[in-house]
JSON list of C-alpha atoms in Angstrom, two decimals:
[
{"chain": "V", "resi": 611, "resn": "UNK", "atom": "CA", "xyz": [15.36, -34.82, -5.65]},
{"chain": "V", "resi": 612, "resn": "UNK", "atom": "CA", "xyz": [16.86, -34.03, -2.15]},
{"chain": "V", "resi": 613, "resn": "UNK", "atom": "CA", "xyz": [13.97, -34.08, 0.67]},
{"chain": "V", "resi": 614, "resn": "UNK", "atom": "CA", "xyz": [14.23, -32.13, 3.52]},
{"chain": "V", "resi": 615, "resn": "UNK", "atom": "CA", "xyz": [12.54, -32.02, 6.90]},
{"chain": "V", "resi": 616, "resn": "UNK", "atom": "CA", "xyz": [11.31, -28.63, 8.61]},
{"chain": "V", "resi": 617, "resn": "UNK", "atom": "CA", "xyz": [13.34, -29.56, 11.55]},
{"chain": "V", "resi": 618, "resn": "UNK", "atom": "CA", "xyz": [16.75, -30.56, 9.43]},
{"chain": "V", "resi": 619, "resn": "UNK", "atom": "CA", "xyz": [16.00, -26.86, 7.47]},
{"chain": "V", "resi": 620, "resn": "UNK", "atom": "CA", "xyz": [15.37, -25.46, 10.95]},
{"chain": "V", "resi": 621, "resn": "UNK", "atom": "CA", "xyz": [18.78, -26.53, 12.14]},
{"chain": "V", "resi": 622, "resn": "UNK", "atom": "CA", "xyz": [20.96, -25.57, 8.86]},
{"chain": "V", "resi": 623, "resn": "UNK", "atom": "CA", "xyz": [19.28, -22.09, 9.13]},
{"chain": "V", "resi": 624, "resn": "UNK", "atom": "CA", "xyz": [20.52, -21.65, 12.50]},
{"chain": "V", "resi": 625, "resn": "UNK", "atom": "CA", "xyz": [23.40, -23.09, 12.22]},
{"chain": "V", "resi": 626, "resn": "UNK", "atom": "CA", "xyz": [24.49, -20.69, 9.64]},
{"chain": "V", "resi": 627, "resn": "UNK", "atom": "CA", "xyz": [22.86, -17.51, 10.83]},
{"chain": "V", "resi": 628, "resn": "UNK", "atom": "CA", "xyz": [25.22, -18.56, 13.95]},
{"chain": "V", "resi": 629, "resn": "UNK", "atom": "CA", "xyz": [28.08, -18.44, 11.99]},
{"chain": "V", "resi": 630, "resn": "UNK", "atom": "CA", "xyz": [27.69, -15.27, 10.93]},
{"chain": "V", "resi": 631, "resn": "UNK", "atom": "CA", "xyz": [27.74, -13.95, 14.38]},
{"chain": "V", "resi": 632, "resn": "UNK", "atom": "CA", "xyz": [24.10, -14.08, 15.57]},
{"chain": "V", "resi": 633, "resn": "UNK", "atom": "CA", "xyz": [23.22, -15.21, 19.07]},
{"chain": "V", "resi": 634, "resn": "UNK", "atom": "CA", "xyz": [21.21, -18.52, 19.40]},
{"chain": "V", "resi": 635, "resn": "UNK", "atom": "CA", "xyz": [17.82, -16.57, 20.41]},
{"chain": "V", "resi": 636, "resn": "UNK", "atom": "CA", "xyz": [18.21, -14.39, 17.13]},
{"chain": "V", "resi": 637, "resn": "UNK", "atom": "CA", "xyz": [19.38, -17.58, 15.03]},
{"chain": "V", "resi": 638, "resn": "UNK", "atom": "CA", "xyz": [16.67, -19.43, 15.74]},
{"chain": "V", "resi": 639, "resn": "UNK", "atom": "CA", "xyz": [14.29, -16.63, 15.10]},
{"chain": "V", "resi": 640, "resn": "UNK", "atom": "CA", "xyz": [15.33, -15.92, 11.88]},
{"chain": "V", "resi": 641, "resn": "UNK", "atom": "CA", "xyz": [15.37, -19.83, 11.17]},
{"chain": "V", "resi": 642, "resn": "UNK", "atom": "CA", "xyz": [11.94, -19.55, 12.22]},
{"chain": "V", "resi": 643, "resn": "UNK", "atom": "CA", "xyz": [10.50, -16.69, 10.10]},
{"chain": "V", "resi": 644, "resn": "UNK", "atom": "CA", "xyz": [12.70, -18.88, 7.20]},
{"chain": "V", "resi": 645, "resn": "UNK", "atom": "CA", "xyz": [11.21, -22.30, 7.45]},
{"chain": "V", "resi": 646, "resn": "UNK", "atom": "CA", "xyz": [7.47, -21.09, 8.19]},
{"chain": "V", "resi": 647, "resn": "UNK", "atom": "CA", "xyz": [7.40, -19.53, 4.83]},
{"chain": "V", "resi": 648, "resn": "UNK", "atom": "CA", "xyz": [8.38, -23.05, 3.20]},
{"chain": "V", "resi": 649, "resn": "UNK", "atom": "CA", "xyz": [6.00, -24.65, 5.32]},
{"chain": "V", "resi": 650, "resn": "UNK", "atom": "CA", "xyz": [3.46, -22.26, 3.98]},
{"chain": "V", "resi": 651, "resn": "UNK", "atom": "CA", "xyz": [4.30, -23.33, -0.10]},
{"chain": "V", "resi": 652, "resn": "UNK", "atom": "CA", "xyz": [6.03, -19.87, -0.08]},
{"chain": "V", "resi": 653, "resn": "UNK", "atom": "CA", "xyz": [9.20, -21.22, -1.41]},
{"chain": "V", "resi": 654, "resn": "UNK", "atom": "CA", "xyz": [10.66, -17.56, -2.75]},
{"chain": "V", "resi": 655, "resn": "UNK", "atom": "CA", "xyz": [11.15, -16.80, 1.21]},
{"chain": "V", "resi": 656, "resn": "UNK", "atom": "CA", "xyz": [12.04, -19.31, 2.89]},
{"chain": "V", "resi": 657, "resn": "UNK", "atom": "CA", "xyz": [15.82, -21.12, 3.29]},
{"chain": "V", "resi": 658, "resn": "UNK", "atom": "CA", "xyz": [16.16, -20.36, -0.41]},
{"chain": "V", "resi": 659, "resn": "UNK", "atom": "CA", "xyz": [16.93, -16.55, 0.87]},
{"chain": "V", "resi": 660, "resn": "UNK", "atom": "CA", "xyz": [19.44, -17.99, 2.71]},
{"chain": "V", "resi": 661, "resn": "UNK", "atom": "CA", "xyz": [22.04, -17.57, 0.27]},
{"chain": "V", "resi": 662, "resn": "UNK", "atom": "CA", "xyz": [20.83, -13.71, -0.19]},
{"chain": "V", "resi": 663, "resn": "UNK", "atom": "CA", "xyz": [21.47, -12.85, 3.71]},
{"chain": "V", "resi": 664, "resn": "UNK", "atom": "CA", "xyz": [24.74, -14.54, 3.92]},
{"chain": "V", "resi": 665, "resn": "UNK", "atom": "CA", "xyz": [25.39, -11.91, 0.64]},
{"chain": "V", "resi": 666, "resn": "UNK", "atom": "CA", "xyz": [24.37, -9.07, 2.31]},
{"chain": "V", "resi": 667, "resn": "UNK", "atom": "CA", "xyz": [26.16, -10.02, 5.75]},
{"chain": "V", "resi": 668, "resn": "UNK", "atom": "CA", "xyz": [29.56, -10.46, 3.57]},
{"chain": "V", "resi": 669, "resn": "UNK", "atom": "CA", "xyz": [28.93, -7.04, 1.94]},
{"chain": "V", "resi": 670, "resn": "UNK", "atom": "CA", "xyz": [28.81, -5.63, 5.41]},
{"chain": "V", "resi": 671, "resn": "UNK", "atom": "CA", "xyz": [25.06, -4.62, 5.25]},
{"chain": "V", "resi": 672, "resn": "UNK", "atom": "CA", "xyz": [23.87, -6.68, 7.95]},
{"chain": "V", "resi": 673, "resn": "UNK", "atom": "CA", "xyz": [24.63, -6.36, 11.70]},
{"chain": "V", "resi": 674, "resn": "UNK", "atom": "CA", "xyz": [24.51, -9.60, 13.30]},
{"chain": "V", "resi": 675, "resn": "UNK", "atom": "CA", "xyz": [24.69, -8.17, 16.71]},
{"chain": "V", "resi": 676, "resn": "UNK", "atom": "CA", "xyz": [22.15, -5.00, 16.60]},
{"chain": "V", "resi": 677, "resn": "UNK", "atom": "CA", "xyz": [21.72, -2.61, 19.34]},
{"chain": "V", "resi": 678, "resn": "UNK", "atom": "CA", "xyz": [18.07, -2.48, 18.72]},
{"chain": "V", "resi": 679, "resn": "UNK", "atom": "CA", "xyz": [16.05, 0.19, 20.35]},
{"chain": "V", "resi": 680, "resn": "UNK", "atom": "CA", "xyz": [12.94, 2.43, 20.36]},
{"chain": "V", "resi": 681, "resn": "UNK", "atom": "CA", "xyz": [14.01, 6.06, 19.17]},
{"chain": "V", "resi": 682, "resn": "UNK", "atom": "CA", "xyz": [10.26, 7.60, 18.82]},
{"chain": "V", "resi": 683, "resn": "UNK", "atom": "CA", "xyz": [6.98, 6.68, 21.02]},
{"chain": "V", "resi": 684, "resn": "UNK", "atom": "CA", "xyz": [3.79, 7.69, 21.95]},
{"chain": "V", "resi": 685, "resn": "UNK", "atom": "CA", "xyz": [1.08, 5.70, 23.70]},
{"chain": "V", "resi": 686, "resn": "UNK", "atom": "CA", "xyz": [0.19, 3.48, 20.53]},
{"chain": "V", "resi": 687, "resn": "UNK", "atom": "CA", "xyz": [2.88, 4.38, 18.77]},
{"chain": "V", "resi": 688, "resn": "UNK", "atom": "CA", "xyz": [6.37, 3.97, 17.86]},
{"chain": "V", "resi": 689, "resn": "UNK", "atom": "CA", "xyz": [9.98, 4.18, 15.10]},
{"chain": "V", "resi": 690, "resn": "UNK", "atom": "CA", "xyz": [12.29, 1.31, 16.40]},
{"chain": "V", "resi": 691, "resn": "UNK", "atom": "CA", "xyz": [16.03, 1.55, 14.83]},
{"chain": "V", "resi": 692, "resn": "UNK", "atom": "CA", "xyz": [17.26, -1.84, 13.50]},
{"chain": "V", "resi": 693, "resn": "UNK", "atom": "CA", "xyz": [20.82, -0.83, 13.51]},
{"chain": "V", "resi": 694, "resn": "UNK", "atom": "CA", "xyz": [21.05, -2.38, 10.25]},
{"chain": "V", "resi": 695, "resn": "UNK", "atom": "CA", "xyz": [20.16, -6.04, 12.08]},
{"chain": "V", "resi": 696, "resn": "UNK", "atom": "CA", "xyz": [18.78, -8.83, 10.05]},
{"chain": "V", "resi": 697, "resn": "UNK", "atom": "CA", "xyz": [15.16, -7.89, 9.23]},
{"chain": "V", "resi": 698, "resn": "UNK", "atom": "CA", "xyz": [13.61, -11.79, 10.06]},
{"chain": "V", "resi": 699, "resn": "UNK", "atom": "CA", "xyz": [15.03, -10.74, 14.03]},
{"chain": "V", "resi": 700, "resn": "UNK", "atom": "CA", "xyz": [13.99, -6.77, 14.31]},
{"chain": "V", "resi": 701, "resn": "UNK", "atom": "CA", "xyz": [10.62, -7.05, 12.76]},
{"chain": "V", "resi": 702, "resn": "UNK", "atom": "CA", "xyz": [9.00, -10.09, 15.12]},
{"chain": "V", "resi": 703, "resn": "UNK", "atom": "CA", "xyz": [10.58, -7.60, 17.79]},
{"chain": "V", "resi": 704, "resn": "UNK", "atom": "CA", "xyz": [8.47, -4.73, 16.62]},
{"chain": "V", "resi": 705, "resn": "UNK", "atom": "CA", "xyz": [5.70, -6.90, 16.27]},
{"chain": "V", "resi": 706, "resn": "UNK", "atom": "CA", "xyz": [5.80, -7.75, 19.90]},
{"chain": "V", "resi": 707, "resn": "UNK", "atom": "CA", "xyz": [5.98, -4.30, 20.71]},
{"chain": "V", "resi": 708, "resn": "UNK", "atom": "CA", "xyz": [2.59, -3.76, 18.69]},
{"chain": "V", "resi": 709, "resn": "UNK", "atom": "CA", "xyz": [0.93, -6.05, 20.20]},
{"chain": "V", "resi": 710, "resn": "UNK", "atom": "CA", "xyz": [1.50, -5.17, 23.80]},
{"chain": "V", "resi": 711, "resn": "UNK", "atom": "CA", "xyz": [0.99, -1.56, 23.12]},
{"chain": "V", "resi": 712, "resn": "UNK", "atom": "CA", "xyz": [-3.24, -2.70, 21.57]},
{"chain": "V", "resi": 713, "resn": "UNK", "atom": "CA", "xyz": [-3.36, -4.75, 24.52]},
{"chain": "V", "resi": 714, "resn": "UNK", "atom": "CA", "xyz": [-2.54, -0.80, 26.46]},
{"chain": "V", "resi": 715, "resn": "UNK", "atom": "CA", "xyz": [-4.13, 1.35, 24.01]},
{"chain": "V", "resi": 716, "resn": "UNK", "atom": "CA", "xyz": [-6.29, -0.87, 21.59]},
{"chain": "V", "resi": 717, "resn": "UNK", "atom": "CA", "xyz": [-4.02, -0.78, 18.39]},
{"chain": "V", "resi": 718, "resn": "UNK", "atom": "CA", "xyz": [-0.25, -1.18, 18.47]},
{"chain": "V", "resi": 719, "resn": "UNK", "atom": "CA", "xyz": [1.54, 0.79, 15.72]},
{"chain": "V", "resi": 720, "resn": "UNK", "atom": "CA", "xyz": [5.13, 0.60, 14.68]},
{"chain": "V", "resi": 721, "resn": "UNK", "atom": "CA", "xyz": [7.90, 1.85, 12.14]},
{"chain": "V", "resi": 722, "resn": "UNK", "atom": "CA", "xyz": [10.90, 0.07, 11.20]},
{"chain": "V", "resi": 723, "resn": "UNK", "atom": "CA", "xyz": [14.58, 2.33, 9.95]},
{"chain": "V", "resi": 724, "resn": "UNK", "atom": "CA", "xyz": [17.68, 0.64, 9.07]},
{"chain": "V", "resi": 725, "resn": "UNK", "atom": "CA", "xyz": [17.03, -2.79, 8.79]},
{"chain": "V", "resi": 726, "resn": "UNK", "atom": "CA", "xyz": [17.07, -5.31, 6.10]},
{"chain": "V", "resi": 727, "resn": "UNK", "atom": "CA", "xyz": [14.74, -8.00, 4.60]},
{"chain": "V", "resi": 728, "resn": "UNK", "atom": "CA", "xyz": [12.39, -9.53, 7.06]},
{"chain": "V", "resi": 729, "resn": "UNK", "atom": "CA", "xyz": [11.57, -12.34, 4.99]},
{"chain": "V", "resi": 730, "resn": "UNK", "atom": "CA", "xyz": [7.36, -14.09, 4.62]},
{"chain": "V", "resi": 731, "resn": "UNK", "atom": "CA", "xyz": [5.08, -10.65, 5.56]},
{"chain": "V", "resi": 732, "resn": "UNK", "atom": "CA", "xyz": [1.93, -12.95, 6.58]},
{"chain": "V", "resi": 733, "resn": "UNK", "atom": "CA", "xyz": [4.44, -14.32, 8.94]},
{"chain": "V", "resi": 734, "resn": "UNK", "atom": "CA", "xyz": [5.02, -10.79, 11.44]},
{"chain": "V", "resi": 735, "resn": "UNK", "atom": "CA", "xyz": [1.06, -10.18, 10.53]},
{"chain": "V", "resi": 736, "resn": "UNK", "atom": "CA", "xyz": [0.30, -13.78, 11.84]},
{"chain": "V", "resi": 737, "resn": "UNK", "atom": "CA", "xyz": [2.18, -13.13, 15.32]},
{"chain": "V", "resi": 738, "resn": "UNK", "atom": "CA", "xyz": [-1.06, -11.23, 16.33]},
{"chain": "V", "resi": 739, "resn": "UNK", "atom": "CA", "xyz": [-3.91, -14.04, 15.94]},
{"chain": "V", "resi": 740, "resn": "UNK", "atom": "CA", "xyz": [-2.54, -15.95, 18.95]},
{"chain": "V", "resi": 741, "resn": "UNK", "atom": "CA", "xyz": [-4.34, -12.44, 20.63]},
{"chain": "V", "resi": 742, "resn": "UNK", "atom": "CA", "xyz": [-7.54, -12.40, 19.13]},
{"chain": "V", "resi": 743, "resn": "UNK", "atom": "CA", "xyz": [-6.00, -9.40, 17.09]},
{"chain": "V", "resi": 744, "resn": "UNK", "atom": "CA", "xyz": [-6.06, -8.09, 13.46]},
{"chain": "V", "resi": 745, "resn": "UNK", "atom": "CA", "xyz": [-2.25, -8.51, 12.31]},
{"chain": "V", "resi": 746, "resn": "UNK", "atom": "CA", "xyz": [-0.76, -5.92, 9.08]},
{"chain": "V", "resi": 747, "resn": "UNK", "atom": "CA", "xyz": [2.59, -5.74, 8.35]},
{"chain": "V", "resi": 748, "resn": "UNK", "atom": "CA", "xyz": [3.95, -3.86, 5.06]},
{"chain": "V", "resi": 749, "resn": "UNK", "atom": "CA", "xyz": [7.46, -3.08, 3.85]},
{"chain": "V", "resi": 750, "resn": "UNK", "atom": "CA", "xyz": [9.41, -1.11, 1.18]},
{"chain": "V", "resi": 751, "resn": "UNK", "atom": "CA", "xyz": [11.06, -2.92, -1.27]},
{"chain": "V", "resi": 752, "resn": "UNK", "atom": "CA", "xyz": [14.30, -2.19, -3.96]},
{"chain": "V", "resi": 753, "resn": "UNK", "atom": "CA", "xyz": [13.04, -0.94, -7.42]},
{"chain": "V", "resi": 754, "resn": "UNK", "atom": "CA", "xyz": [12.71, -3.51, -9.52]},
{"chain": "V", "resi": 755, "resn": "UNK", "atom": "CA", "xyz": [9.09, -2.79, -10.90]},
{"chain": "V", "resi": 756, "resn": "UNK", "atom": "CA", "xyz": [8.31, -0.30, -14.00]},
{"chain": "V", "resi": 757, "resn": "UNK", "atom": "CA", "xyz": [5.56, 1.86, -13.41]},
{"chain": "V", "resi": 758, "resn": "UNK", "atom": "CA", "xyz": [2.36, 1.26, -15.71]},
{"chain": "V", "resi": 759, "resn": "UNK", "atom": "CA", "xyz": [2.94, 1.63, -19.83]},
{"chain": "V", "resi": 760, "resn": "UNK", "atom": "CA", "xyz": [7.01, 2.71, -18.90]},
{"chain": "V", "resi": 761, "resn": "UNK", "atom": "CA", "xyz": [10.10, 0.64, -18.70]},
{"chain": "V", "resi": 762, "resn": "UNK", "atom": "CA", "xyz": [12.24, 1.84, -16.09]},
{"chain": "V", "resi": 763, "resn": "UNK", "atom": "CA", "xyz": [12.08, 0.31, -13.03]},
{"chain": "V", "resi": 764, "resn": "UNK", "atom": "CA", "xyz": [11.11, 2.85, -10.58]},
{"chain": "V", "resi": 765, "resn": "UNK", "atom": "CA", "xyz": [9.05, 0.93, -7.49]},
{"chain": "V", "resi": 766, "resn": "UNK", "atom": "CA", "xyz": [9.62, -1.51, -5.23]},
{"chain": "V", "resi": 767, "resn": "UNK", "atom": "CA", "xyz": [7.01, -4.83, -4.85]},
{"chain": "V", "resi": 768, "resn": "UNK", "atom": "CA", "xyz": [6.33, -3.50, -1.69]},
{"chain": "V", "resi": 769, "resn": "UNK", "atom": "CA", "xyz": [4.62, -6.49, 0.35]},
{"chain": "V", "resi": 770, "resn": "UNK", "atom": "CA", "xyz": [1.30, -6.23, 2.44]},
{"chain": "V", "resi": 771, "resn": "UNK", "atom": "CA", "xyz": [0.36, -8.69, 4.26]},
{"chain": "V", "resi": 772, "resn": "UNK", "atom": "CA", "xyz": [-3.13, -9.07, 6.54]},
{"chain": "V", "resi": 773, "resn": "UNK", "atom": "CA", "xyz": [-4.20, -11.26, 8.97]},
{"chain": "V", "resi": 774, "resn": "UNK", "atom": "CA", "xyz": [-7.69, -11.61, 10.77]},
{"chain": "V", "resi": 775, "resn": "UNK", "atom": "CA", "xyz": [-8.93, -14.02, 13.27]},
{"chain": "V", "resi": 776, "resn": "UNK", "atom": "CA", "xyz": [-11.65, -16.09, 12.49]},
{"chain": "V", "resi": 777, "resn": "UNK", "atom": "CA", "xyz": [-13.05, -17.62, 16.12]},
{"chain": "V", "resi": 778, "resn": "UNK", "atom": "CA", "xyz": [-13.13, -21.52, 15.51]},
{"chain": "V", "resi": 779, "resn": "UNK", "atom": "CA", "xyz": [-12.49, -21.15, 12.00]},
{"chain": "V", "resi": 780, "resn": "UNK", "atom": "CA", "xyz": [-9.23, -20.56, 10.14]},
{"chain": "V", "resi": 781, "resn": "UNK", "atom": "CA", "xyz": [-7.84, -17.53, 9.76]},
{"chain": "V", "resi": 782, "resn": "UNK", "atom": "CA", "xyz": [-7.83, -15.58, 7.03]},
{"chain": "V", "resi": 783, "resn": "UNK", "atom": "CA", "xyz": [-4.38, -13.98, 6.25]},
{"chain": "V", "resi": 784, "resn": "UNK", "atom": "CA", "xyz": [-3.67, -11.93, 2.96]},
{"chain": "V", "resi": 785, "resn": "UNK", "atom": "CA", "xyz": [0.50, -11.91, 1.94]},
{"chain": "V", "resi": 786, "resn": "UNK", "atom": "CA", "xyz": [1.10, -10.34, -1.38]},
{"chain": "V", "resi": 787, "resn": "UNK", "atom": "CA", "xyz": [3.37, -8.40, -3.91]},
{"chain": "V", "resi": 788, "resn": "UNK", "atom": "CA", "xyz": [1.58, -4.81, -4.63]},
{"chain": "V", "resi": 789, "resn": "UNK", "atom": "CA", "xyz": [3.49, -5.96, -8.49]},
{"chain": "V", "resi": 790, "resn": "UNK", "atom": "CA", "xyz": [2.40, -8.85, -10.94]},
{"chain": "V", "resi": 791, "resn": "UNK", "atom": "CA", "xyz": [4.56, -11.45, -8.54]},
{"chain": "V", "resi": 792, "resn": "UNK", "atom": "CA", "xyz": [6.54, -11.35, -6.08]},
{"chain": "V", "resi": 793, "resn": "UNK", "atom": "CA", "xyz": [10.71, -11.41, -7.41]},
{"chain": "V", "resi": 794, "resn": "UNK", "atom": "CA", "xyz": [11.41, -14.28, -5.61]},
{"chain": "V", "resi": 795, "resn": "UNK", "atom": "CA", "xyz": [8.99, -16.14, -7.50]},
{"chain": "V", "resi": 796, "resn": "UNK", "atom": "CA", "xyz": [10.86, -15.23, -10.58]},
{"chain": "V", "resi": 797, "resn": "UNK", "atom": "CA", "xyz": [13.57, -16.10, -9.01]},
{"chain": "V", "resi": 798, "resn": "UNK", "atom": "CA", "xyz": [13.06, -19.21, -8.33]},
{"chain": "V", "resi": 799, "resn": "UNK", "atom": "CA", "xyz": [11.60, -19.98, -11.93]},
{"chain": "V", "resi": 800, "resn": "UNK", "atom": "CA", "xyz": [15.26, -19.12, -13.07]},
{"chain": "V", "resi": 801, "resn": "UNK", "atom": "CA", "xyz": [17.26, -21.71, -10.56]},
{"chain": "V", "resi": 802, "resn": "UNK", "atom": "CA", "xyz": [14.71, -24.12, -11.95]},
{"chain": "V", "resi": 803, "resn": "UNK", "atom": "CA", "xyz": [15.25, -23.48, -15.50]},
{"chain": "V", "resi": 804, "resn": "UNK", "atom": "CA", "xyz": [11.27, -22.65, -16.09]},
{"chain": "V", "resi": 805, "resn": "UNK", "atom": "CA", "xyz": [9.56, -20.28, -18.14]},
{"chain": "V", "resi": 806, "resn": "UNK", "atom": "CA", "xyz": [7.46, -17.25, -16.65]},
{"chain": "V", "resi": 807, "resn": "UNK", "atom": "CA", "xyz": [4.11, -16.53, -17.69]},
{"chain": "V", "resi": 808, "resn": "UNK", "atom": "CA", "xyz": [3.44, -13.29, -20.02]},
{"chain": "V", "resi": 809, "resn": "UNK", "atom": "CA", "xyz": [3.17, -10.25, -17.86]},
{"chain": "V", "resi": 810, "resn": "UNK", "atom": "CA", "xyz": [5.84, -11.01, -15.13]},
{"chain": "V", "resi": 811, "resn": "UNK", "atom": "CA", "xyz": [8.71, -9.28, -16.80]},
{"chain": "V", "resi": 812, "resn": "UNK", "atom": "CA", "xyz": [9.71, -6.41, -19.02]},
{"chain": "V", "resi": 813, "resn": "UNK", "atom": "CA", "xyz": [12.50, -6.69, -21.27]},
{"chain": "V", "resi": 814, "resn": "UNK", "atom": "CA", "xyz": [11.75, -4.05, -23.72]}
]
């Protein structure tokens, strides 16, 4: 088995998110949403997604270069459009946005349109501890889930993730699938050739 530093995973992540056309600030942001998930034992988002972006890039779904901007706002409030950028670089933006609108107004809220995957959840909700703040960030998700007692897929996983401050103690910071597991998990057991426990799947 091939080991791999943070800083050597760091580096191939940029490097490649730079040759698909994004600037070194953006590369390295989305190298660094990437590798914190793998630091984190959250292996189904970090550089193994890499392979998924570079997909979605070469299907013309991602904008490497986006224009992005704030199209709705008030006070606390706000809709940024993503111009179909790379969701690990538009959501830490919005995040920042949040926060410096509760450090204004006391709570920072914004929406996200056309973007794309924005990689670990905890890791947008985390950006807010550093400010003594509560951090939530949520997303949609493709179908892949069935609703209860049916078979059809009809609902995303949908992430949610918390984070809360904890003073001199650790944080505590919630990141989860609103499904049985998260797809990438599943994912992951089929590259490795594993079984998945009862539950995980339907197939009938």
């Amino acid at each position: 088995m091939q080991v791999f530093t943070k800083e050597g995973l760091y580096k191939i992540s940029v490097d490649i998110f730079q040759s698909m056309g994004a600037t070194e600030d953006d590369a390295e942001q989305a190298a660094e949403v990437l590798t914190s998930a793998d630091i984190r034992g959250v292996d189904s988002h970090g550089v193994s997604r890499l392979t998924g972006y570079v997909a979605l890039w070469e299907a013309g779904r991602i904008n490497m270069t986006p224009k992005v901007k704030i199209i709705r706002e008030h006070k606390s409030t706000f809709t940024i459009d993503g111009d179909s950028g790379l969701g690990l670089v538009v959501a830490p933006k919005a995040m920042k946005i949040a926060i410096d609108r509760a450090k204004l107004y006391g709570s920072g809220w914004g929406a996200i349109q056309n973007s794309n995957h924005f990689g670990i959840a905890g890791y947008h909700a985390m950006m807010a501890l550093p400010h003594d703040m509560i951090g939530m960030a949520m997303t949609n998700a493709t179908p892949f889930i069935p609703p209860t007692h049916s078979k059809e897929a009809m609902l995303g996983t949908n992430p949610i993730a918390y984070a809360f401050p904890a003073g001199k103690e650790n944080p505590l910071v919630i990141d989860l699938a609103t499904a049985s597991v998260a797809r990438g998990k599943i994912e992951i057991a089929r590259r490795e050739g594993k079984e998945i426990p009862k539950g995980w799947m339907v197939d009938k």
